[in-house]
Coordinates of C-alpha atoms in Angstrom, one line a residue:
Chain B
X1 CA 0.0 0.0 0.0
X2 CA 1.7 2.7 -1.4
X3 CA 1.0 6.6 -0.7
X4 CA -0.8 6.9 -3.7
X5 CA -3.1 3.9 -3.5
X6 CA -6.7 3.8 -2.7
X7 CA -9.6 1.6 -2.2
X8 CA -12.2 1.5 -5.2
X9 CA -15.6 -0.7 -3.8
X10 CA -13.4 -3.1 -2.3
X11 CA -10.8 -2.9 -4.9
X12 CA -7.4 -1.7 -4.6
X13 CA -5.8 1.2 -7.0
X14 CA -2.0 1.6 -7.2
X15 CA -3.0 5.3 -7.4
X16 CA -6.3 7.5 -8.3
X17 CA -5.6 7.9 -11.9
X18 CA -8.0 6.4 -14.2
X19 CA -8.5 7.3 -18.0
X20 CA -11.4 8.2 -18.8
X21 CA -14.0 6.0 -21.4
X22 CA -13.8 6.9 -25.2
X23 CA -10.3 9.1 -24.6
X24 CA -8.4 5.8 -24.0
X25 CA -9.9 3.4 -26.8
X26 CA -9.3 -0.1 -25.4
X27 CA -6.5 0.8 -23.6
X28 CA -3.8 -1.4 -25.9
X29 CA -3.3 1.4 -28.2
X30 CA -1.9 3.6 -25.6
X31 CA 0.4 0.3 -24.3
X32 CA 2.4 1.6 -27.9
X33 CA 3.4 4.5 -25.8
X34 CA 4.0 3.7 -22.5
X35 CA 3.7 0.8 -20.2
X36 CA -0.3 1.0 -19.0
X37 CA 0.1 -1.0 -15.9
X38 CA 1.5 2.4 -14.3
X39 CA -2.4 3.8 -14.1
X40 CA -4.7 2.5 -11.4
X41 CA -7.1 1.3 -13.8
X42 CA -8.6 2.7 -16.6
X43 CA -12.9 2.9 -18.2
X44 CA -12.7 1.3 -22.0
X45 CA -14.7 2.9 -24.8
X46 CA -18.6 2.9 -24.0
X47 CA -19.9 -1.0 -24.9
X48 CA -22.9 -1.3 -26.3
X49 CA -25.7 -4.6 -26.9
X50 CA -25.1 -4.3 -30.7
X51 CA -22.2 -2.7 -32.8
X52 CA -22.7 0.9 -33.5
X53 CA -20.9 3.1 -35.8
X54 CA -22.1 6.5 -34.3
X55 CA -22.8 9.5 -35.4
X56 CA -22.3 11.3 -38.8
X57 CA -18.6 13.5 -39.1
X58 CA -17.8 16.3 -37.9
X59 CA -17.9 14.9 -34.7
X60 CA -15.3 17.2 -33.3
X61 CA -15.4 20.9 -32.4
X62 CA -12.7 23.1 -30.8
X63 CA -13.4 25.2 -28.1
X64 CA -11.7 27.4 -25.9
X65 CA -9.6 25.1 -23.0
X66 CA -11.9 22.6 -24.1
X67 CA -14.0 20.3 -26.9
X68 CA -17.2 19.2 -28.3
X69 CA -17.0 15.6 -29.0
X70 CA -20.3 13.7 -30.9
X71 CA -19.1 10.4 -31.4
X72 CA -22.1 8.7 -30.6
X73 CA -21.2 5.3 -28.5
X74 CA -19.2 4.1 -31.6
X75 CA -18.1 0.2 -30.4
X76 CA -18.0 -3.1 -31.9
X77 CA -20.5 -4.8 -29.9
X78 CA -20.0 -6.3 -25.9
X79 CA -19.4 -9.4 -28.5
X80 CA -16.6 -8.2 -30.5
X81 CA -15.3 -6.5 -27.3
X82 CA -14.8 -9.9 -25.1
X83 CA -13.7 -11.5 -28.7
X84 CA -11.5 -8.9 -30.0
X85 CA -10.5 -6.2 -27.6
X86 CA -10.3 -7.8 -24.3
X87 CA -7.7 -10.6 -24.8
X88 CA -5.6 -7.8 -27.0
X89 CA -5.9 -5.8 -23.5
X90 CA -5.4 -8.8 -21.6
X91 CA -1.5 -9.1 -23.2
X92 CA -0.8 -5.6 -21.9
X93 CA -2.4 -4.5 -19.3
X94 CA -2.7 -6.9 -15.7
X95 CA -4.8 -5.0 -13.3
X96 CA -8.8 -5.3 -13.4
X97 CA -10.1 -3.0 -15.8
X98 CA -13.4 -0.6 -15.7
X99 CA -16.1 -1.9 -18.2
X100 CA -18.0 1.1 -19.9
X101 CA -21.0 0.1 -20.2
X102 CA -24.1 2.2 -22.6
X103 CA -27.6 1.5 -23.6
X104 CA -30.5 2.5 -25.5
X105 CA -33.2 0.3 -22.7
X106 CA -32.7 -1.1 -19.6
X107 CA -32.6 -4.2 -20.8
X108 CA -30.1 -3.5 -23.2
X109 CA -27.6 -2.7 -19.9
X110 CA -27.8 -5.5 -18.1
X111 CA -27.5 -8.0 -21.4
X112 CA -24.0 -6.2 -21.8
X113 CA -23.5 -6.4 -17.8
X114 CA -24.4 -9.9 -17.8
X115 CA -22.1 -10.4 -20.5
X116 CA -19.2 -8.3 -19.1
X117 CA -19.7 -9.7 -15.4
X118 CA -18.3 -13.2 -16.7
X119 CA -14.9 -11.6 -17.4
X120 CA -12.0 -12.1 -15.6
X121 CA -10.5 -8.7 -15.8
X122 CA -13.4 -6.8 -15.4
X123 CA -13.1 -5.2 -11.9
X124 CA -16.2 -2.8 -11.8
X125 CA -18.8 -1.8 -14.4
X126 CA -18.9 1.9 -15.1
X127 CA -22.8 2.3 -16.2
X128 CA -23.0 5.3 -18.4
X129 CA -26.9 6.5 -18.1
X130 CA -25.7 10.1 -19.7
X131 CA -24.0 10.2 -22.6
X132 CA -25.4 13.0 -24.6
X133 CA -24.7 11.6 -28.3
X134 CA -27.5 9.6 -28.4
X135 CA -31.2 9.9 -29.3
X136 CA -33.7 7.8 -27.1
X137 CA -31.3 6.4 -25.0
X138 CA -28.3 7.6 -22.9
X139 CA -28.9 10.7 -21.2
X140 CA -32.5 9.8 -21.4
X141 CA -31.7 7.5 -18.4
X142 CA -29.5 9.5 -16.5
X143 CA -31.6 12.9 -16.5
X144 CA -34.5 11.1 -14.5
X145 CA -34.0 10.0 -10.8
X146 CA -36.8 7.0 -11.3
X147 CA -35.3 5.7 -14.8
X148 CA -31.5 5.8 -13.2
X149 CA -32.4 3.5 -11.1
X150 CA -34.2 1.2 -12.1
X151 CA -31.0 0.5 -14.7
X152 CA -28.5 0.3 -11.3
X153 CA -31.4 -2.3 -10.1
X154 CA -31.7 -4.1 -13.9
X155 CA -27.4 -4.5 -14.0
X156 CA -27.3 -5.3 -10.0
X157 CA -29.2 -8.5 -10.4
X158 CA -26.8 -10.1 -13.3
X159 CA -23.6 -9.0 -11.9
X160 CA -21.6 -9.5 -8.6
X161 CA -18.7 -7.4 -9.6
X162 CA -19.2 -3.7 -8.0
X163 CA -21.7 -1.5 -10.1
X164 CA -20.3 2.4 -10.8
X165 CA -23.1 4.6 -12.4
X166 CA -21.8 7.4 -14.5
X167 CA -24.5 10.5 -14.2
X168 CA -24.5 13.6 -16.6
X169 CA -24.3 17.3 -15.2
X170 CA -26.9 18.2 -17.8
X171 CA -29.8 18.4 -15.0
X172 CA -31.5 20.5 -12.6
X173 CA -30.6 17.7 -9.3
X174 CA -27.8 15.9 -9.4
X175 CA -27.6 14.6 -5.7
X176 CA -31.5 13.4 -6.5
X177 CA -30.2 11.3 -9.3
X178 CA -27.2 10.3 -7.1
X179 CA -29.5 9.1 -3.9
X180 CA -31.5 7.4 -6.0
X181 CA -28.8 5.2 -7.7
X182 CA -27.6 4.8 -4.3
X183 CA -30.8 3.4 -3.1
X184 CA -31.1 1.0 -5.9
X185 CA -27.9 -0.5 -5.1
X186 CA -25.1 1.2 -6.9
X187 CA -21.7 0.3 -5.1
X188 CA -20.0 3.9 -6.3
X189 CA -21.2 7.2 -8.4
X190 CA -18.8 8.6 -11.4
X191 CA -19.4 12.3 -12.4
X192 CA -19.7 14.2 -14.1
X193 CA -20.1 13.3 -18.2
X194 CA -19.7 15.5 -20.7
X195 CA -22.0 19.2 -20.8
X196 CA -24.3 19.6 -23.5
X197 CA -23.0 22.5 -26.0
X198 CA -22.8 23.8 -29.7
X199 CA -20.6 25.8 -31.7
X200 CA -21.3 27.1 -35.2
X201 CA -19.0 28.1 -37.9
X202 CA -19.3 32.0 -38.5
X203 CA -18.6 31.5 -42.4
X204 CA -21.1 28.6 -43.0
X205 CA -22.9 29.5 -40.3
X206 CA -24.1 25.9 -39.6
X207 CA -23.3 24.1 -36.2
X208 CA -19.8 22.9 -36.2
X209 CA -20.9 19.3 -35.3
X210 CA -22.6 17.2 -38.0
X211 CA -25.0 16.3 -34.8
X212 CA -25.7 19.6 -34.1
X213 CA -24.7 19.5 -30.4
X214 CA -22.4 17.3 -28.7
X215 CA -20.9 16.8 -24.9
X216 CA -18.3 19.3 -23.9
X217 CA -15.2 18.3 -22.1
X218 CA -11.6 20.0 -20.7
X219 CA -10.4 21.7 -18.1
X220 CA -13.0 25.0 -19.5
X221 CA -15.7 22.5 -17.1
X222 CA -13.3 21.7 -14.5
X223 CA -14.9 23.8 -11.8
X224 CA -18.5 22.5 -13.0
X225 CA -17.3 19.2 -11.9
X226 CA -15.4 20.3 -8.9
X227 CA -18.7 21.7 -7.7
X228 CA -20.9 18.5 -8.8
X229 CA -18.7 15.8 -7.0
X230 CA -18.2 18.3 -3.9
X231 CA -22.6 18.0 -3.4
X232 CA -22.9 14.5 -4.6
X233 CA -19.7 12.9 -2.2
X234 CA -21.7 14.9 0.7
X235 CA -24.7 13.2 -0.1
X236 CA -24.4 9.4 -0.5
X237 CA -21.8 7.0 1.0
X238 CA -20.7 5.4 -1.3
X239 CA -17.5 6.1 -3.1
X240 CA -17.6 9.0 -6.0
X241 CA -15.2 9.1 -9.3
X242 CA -14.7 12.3 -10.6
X243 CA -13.6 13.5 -13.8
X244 CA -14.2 16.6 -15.6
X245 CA -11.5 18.4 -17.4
X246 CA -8.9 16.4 -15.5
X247 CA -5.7 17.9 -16.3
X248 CA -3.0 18.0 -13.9
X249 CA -1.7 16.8 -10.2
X250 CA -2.8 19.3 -9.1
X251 CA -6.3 19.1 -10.4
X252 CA -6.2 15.4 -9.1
X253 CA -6.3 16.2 -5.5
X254 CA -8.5 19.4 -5.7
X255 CA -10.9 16.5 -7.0
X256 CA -10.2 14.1 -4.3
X257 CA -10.3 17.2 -1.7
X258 CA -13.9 18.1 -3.0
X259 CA -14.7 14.4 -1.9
X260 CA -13.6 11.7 -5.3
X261 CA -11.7 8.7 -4.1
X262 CA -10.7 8.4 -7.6
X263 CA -9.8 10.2 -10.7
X264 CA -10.2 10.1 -14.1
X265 CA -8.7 12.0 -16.8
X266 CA -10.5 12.2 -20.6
X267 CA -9.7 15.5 -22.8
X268 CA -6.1 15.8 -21.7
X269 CA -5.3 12.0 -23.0
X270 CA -6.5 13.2 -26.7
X271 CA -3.9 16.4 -26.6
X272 CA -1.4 14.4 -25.1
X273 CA -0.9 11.1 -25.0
X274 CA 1.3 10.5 -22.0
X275 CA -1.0 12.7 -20.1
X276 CA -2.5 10.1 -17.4
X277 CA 1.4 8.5 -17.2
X278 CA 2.5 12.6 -16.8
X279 CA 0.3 13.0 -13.6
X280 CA 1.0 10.0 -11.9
X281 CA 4.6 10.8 -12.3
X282 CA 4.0 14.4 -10.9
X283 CA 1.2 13.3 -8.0
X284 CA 4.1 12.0 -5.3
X285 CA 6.1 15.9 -5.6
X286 CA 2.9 17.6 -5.7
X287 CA 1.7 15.9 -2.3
X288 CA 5.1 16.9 -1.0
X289 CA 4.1 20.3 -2.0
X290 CA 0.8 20.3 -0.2
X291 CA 2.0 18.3 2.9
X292 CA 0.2 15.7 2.5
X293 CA 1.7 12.0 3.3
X294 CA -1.1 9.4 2.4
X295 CA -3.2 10.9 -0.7
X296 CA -6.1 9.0 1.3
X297 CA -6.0 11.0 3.5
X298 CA -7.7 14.1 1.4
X299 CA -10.4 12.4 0.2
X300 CA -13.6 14.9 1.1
X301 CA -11.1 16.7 3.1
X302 CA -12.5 20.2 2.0
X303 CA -12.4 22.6 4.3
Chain I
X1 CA 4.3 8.0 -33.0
X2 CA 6.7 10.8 -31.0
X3 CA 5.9 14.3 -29.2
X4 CA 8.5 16.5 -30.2
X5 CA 9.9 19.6 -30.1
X6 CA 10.4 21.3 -33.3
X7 CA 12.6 24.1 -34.3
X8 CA 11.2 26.3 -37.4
X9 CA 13.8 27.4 -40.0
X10 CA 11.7 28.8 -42.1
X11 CA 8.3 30.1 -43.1
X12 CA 7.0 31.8 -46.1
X13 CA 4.0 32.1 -48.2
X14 CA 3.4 30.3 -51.2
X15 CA 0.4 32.1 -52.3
X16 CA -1.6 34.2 -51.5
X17 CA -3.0 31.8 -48.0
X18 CA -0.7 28.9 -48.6
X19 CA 2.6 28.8 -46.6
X20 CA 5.2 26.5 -46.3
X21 CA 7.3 25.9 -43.4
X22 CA 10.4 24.2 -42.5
X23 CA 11.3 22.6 -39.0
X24 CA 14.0 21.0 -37.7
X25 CA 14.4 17.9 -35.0
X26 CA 13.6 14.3 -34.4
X27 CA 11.6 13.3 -38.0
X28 CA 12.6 9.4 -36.7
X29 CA 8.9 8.1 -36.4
X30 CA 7.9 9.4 -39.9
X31 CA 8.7 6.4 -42.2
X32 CA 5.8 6.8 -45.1
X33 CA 5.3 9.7 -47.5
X34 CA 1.4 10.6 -46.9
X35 CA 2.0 11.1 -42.6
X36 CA 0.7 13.7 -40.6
X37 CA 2.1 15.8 -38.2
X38 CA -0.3 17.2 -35.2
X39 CA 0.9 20.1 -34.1
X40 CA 0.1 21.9 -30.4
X41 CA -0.5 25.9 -31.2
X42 CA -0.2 27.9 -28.1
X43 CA -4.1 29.0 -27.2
X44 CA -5.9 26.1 -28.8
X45 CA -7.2 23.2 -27.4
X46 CA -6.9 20.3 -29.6
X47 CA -3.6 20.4 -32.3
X48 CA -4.1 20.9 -35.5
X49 CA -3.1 17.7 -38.4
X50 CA -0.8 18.7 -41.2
X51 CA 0.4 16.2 -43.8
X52 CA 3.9 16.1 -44.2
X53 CA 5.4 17.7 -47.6
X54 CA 9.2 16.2 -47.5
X55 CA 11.3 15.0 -44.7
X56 CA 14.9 14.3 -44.9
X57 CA 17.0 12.8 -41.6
X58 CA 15.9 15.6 -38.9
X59 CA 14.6 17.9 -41.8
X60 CA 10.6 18.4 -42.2
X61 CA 8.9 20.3 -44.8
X62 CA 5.0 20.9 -44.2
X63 CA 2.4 23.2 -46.3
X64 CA -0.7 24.4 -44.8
X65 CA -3.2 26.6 -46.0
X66 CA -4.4 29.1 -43.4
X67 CA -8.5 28.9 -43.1
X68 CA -8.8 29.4 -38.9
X69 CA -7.2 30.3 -36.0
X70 CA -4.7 27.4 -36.1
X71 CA -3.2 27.8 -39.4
X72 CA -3.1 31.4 -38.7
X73 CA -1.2 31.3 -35.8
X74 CA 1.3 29.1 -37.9
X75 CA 1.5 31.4 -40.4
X76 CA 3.1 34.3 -37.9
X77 CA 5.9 31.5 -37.0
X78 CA 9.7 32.7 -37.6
X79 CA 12.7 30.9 -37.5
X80 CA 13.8 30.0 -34.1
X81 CA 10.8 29.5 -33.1
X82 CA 9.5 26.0 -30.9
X83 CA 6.4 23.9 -31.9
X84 CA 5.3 20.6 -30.3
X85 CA 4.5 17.4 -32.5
X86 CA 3.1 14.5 -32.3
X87 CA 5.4 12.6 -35.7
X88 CA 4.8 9.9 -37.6
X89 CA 0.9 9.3 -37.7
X90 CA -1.4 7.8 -40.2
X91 CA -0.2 5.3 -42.5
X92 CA 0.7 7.1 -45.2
X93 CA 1.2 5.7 -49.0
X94 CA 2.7 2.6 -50.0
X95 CA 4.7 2.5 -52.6
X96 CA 4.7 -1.2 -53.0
X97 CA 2.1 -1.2 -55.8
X98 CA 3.3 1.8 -57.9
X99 CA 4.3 0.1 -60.9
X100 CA 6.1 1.5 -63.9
X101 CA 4.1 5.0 -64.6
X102 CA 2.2 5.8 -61.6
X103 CA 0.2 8.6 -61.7
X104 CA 0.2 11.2 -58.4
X105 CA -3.4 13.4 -58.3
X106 CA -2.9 16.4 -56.1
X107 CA -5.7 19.0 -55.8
X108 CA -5.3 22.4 -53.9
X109 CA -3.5 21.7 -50.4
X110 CA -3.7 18.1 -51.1
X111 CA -0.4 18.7 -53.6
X112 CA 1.8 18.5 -50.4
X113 CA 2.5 14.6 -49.2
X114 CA 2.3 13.6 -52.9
X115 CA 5.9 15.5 -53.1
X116 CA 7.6 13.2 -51.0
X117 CA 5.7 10.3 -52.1
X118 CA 7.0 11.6 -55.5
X119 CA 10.6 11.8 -54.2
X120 CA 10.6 8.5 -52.8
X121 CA 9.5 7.3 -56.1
X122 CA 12.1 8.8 -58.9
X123 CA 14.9 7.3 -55.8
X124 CA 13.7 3.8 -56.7
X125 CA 14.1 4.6 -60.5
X126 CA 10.3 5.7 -60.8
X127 CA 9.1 8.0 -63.0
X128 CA 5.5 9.3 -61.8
X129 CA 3.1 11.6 -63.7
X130 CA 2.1 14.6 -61.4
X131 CA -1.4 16.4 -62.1
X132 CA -1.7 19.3 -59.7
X133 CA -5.1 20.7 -59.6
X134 CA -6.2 24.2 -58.6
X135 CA -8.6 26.7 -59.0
X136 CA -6.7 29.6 -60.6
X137 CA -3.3 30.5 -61.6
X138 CA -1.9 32.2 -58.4
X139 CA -3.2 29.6 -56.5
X140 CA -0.5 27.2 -57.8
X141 CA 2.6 25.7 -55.7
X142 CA 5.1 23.5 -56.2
X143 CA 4.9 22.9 -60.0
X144 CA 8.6 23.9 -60.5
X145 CA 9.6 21.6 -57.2
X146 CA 7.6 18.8 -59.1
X147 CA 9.8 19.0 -62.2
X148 CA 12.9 19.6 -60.5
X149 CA 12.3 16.4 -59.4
X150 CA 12.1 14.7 -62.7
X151 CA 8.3 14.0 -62.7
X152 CA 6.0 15.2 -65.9
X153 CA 4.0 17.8 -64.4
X154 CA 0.5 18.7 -65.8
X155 CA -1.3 21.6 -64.3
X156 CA -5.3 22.1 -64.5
X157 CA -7.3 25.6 -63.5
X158 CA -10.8 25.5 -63.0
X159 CA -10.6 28.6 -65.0
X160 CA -8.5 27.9 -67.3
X161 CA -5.9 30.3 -66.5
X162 CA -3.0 27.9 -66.5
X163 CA -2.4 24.8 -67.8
X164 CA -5.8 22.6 -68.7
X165 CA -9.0 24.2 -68.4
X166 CA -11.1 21.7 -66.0
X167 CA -10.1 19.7 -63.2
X168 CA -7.6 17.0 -62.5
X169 CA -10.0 14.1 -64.2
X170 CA -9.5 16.5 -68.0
X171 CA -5.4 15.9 -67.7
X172 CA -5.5 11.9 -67.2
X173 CA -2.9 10.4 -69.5
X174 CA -3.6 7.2 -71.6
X175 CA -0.9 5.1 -70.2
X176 CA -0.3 4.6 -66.2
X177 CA 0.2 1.6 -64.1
X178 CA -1.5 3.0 -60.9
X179 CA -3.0 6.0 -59.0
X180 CA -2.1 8.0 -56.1
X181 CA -3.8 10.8 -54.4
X182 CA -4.9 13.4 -52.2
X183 CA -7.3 16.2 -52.4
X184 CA -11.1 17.7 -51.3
X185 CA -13.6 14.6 -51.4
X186 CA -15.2 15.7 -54.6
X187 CA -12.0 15.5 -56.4
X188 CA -11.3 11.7 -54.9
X189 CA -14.5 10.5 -56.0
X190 CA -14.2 12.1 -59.9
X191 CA -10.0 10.7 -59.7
X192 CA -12.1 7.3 -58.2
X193 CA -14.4 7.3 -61.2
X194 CA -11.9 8.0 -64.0
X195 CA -8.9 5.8 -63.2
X196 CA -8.5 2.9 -64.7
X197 CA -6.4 1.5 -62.4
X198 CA -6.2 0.5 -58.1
X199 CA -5.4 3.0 -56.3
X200 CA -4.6 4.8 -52.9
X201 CA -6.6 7.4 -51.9
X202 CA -5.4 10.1 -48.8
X203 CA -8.7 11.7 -47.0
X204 CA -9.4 14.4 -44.9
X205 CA -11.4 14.7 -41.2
X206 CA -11.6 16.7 -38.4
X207 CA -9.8 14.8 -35.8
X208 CA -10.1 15.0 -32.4
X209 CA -6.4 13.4 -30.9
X210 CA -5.1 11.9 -34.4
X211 CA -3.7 9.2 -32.6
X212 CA -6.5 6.6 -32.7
X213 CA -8.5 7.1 -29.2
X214 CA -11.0 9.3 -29.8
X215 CA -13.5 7.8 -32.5
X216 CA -13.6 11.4 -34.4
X217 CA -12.6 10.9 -37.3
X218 CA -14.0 7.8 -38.2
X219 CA -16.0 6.8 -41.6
X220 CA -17.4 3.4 -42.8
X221 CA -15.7 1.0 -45.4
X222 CA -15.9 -2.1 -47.2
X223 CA -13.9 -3.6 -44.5
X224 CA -15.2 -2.0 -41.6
X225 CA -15.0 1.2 -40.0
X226 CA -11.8 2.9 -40.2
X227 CA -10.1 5.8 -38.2
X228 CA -8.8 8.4 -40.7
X229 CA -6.1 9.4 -38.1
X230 CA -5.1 6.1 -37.2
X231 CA -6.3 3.4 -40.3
X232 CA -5.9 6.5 -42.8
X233 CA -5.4 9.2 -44.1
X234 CA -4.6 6.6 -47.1
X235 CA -7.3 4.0 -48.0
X236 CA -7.4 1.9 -50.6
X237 CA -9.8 1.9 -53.4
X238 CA -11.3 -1.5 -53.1
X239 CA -12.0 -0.4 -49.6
X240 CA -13.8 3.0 -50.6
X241 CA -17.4 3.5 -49.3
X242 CA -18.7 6.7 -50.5
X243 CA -21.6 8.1 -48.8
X244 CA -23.7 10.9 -50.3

């Protein structure tokens, strides 16, 4: 048990750091770069029931300290996943790994649970009832306390292995949501998703997106996050993930401070790379900094 | 693929919006004509994808066209100057297939990665046809570069003020053994229409990390769906799925 290690629903991180889903692919591309076993763990690309290819290009917009992504759940299948991607992983990477798991009907999440729950290296099951690139499904989950739940209860009966429902900040009451997937059984909350937005071209004037909108990431929604985990970790007991513009040390324990007991990081993988391997490397110097010996020991620790 | 830091040497415009800049440093990852560079621009969030023109040992050529905030801000670059790069990504062309008489299809700022691919080509005792397409006459670049090179060089104008009135499709020669090239979409799918023969084709996207991760970029094929960044920029014709 190191300084930097932490305890995720019963399952031991070397450290906090966790990439985020769909900035880190299925995790062996990265392996090219560096040696992935240095992260704690990290979410792989949203799964889906069926294959989907997502939605139309442009699905990428800049914007300022930030971007619009509208990918659209684009995945092979939970299939071709435990096929395909899994024992490609399996060669590189040999610490349990965070399923991502989407969904157009409840059903549809716990067929890809169930599915998911038999794999070895699965550790938890990151249920993502928000992303905002899809129509009828997604976010349509995650905006209502009621329908959130009854996915956490839907995925709890086919799996043992601990349940971690992703919520999106694109609502009115977030610690509703939270309580709610709580009381149906979910063993930790991740927040916050991506933020609805739009950009339009000034020339074409037409949205920059082919979808229109998409989900806004970076360190421009850092504080939104910062401010979404502090009321949801004061609300519920079990443990929170945060994530949201991610970019730094730094940034990692101002998370865990506001009350994450782990971190992921998404944008800052797509601008660089070795960004997750970069604040790992950094976290031990920048506790020094801060005077703090066990990083632990911060989590919630808000004044 | 390798972040690194590069030094510009020089920068200088071309045309009237097309510059071309040279940077010096650590070209070791790029081993195909047709790569991309993805350069970080102070300011900007996500780096912005440039083809690379010519590379020799730690020696990198790149032309750009300015159309946004990115390419501008390249554009005011002078020598001395540091940028950040992410090297050697995409696929690039393979030169495998060429043949005797291949024939390169450049349009606009797709001209640039076909001059290296041409390079590499007249070194292996290749002699390639070059069409470079533009719109006018003082949009044109790299026509002299071409020749110098060895390569037959036909120019078309869309208005007819240089070369061949029309596009690249009205310059095709009778005789070639294969086709490369790179260009807007509605030029690949005329050049993909025309040629007789195979083919590699080099496509643009807006990319998100150009690396692979992010799913931005991608589009569907005959083989499945393919990352432009990452299974591109270069597909190959059999593999072409247009979609209107």
């Amino acid at each position: 048990m190191g300084r930097l290690s932490v305890n995720l629903c019963g399952i031991e991180l070397d450290n906090p750091v966790i990439p985020a889903s769909g900035t880190f692919g299925y995790g062996y591309e990265f392996a090219d770069y560096y040696d992935i076993n240095c992260l704690g763990t990290f979410s792989f690309k949203g799964t889906t029931k069926e294959p989907h290819f997502g939605n139309p290009t442009p699905r990428i917009a800049e914007c300022t300290n930030g971007l619009i992504n509208s990918i659209g759940l684009q995945n092979p299948g939970v299939d071709k996943v435990i096929s395909e991607e899994l024992p490609k992983l399996k060669k590189c990477f040999k610490k349990p790994v965070m399923a991502n798991v989407s969904g157009f009907a409840v059903e549809d999440f716990a067929f890809t649970c169930e599915k998911l729950d038999k794999e070895e290296q699965v550790g938890w099951l990151e249920v993502n009832v928000s992303c905002p690139n899809v129509h009828g499904g997604g976010m349509a989950f995650g905006t209502n306390a009621e329908t959130a739940a009854s996915v956490v209860s839907a995925v709890k009966k086919v799996t043992k292995k601990p349940v971690i429902i992703k919520l999106s900040p694109n609502v009115t009451d977030i610690v509703t949501i939270a309580k709610a997937c709580e009381a149906a059984g979910a063993d930790g909350i991740s927040l916050i998703n991506t933020l609805l937005g739009m950009r339009i071209n000034l020339k074409t004037r037409k949205p920059v997106v082919a979808n229109k909108m998409g989900g806004f990431s970076g360190p421009a929604i850092f504080p939104v996050a910062v401010r979404m985990v502090y009321q949801v970790a004061n609300a519920v007991k079990v443990p929170v993930v945060g994530m949201g513009g991610v970019s730094s040390a730094e940034d990692v324990i101002e998370m865990m401070l506001s009350g994450a007991t782990a971190v992921e990081v998404g944008a800052a993988n797509l601008v660089d790379p070795l960004a997750s391997k970069k604040i790992i490397e950094d976290l031990p110097k920048t506790l020094d900094k801060y005077g703090i010996d066990n990083i632990k020991d911060i989590i919630g620790g808000v004044n | 693929m390798k972040d690194v830091m590069l030094t510009v040497e020089g920068n200088k415009a071309l045309t009237k919006d097309v510059y071309k800049m040279t940077l010096y440093g650590d070209c070791s990852d790029i081993t195909a004509p047709g790569q991309f560079i993805n350069i970080k621009i102070d300011g900007l969030y996500l780096r912005r994808p440039i083809s690379v023109c010519d590379m020799n040992w730690n020696e990198l050529t790149i032309i750009y066209k300015v159309v946004g905030k990115g390419t501008e801000a390249l554009s005011k670059m002078v020598k001395g100057m540091e940028i950040q790069a992410l090297t050697g990504l995409g696929n690039g062309y393979d030169m495998a297939d060429a043949g005797d008489k291949p024939l390169l299809i450049g349009g606009g700022v797709g001209v640039p990665p076909l001059y290296n691919l041409a390079r590499l080509l007249i070194e292996k005792k290749v002699k390639p046809t070059v069409i470079l397409g533009f719109n006018k006459k003082d949009e044109i670049f790299y026509k002299k570069e071409f020749e110098k090179l060895g390569c037959e060089v036909r120019v078309t104008t869309v208005d007819g003020s240089e070369g061949t009135k029309g596009f690249v499709t009205d310059a095709f020669p009778e005789d070639y053994t294969y086709t490369y090239c790179c260009g807007p979409e509605p030029m690949l799918k005329a050049v993909y229409k025309t040629a007789k023969t195979s083919g590699q084709y080099s496509f643009e996207e807006r990319m998100g990390c150009g690396f692979g991760a992010c799913m931005g970029c991608s589009c569907k094929t005959i083989t499945g769906y393919k990352r432009i960044c990452k299974d591109g920029p270069v597909l190959r014709k059999e593999e072409i799925l247009w979609e209107d």
